[in-house]
């Protein structure tokens, strides 16, 4: 489940989740989630 979420985040790269960081890899999102 977590792995799927990570992949989904990496592909979607939602700015709303990051709010401050726009990382193409999406690592900040994964760390925050």
mmCIF file of C-alpha atoms in Angstrom:
data_model
loop_
_atom_site.group_PDB
_atom_site.id
_atom_site.type_symbol
_atom_site.label_atom_id
_atom_site.label_comp_id
_atom_site.label_asym_id
_atom_site.label_seq_id
_atom_site.Cartn_x
_atom_site.Cartn_y
_atom_site.Cartn_z
ATOM 1 C CA UNK A 1 0.000 0.000 0.000
ATOM 2 C CA UNK A 2 2.745 2.439 0.943
ATOM 3 C CA UNK A 3 4.756 1.515 -2.149
ATOM 4 C CA UNK A 4 1.703 2.121 -4.332
ATOM 5 C CA UNK A 5 1.168 5.512 -2.699
ATOM 6 C CA UNK A 6 4.794 6.432 -3.339
ATOM 7 C CA UNK A 7 4.546 5.468 -6.998
ATOM 8 C CA UNK A 8 1.269 7.351 -7.301
ATOM 9 C CA UNK A 9 2.809 10.430 -5.701
ATOM 10 C CA UNK A 10 5.886 10.197 -7.906
ATOM 11 C CA UNK A 11 3.688 10.066 -10.997
ATOM 12 C CA UNK A 12 1.125 12.662 -9.907
ATOM 13 C CA UNK A 13 3.500 14.989 -8.053
ATOM 14 C CA UNK A 14 0.669 16.929 -6.403
ATOM 15 C CA UNK A 15 1.752 20.438 -5.515
ATOM 16 C CA UNK A 16 -1.101 20.717 -3.043
ATOM 17 C CA UNK A 17 0.520 18.031 -0.897
ATOM 18 C CA UNK A 18 3.934 19.639 -1.009
ATOM 19 C CA UNK A 19 2.649 23.190 -0.839
ATOM 20 C CA UNK A 20 6.164 24.597 -0.694
ATOM 21 C CA UNK A 21 8.544 22.261 -2.496
ATOM 22 C CA UNK A 22 8.200 21.342 -6.160
ATOM 23 C CA UNK A 23 10.501 18.344 -6.376
ATOM 24 C CA UNK A 24 10.397 16.375 -9.655
ATOM 25 C CA UNK A 25 11.301 13.213 -7.775
ATOM 26 C CA UNK A 26 8.635 13.822 -5.153
ATOM 27 C CA UNK A 27 10.786 12.750 -2.229
ATOM 28 C CA UNK A 28 9.641 15.669 -0.028
ATOM 29 C CA UNK A 29 6.069 14.524 -0.578
ATOM 30 C CA UNK A 30 6.923 10.977 0.452
ATOM 31 C CA UNK A 31 8.699 12.235 3.549
ATOM 32 C CA UNK A 32 5.778 14.446 4.518
ATOM 33 C CA UNK A 33 3.216 11.727 3.908
#
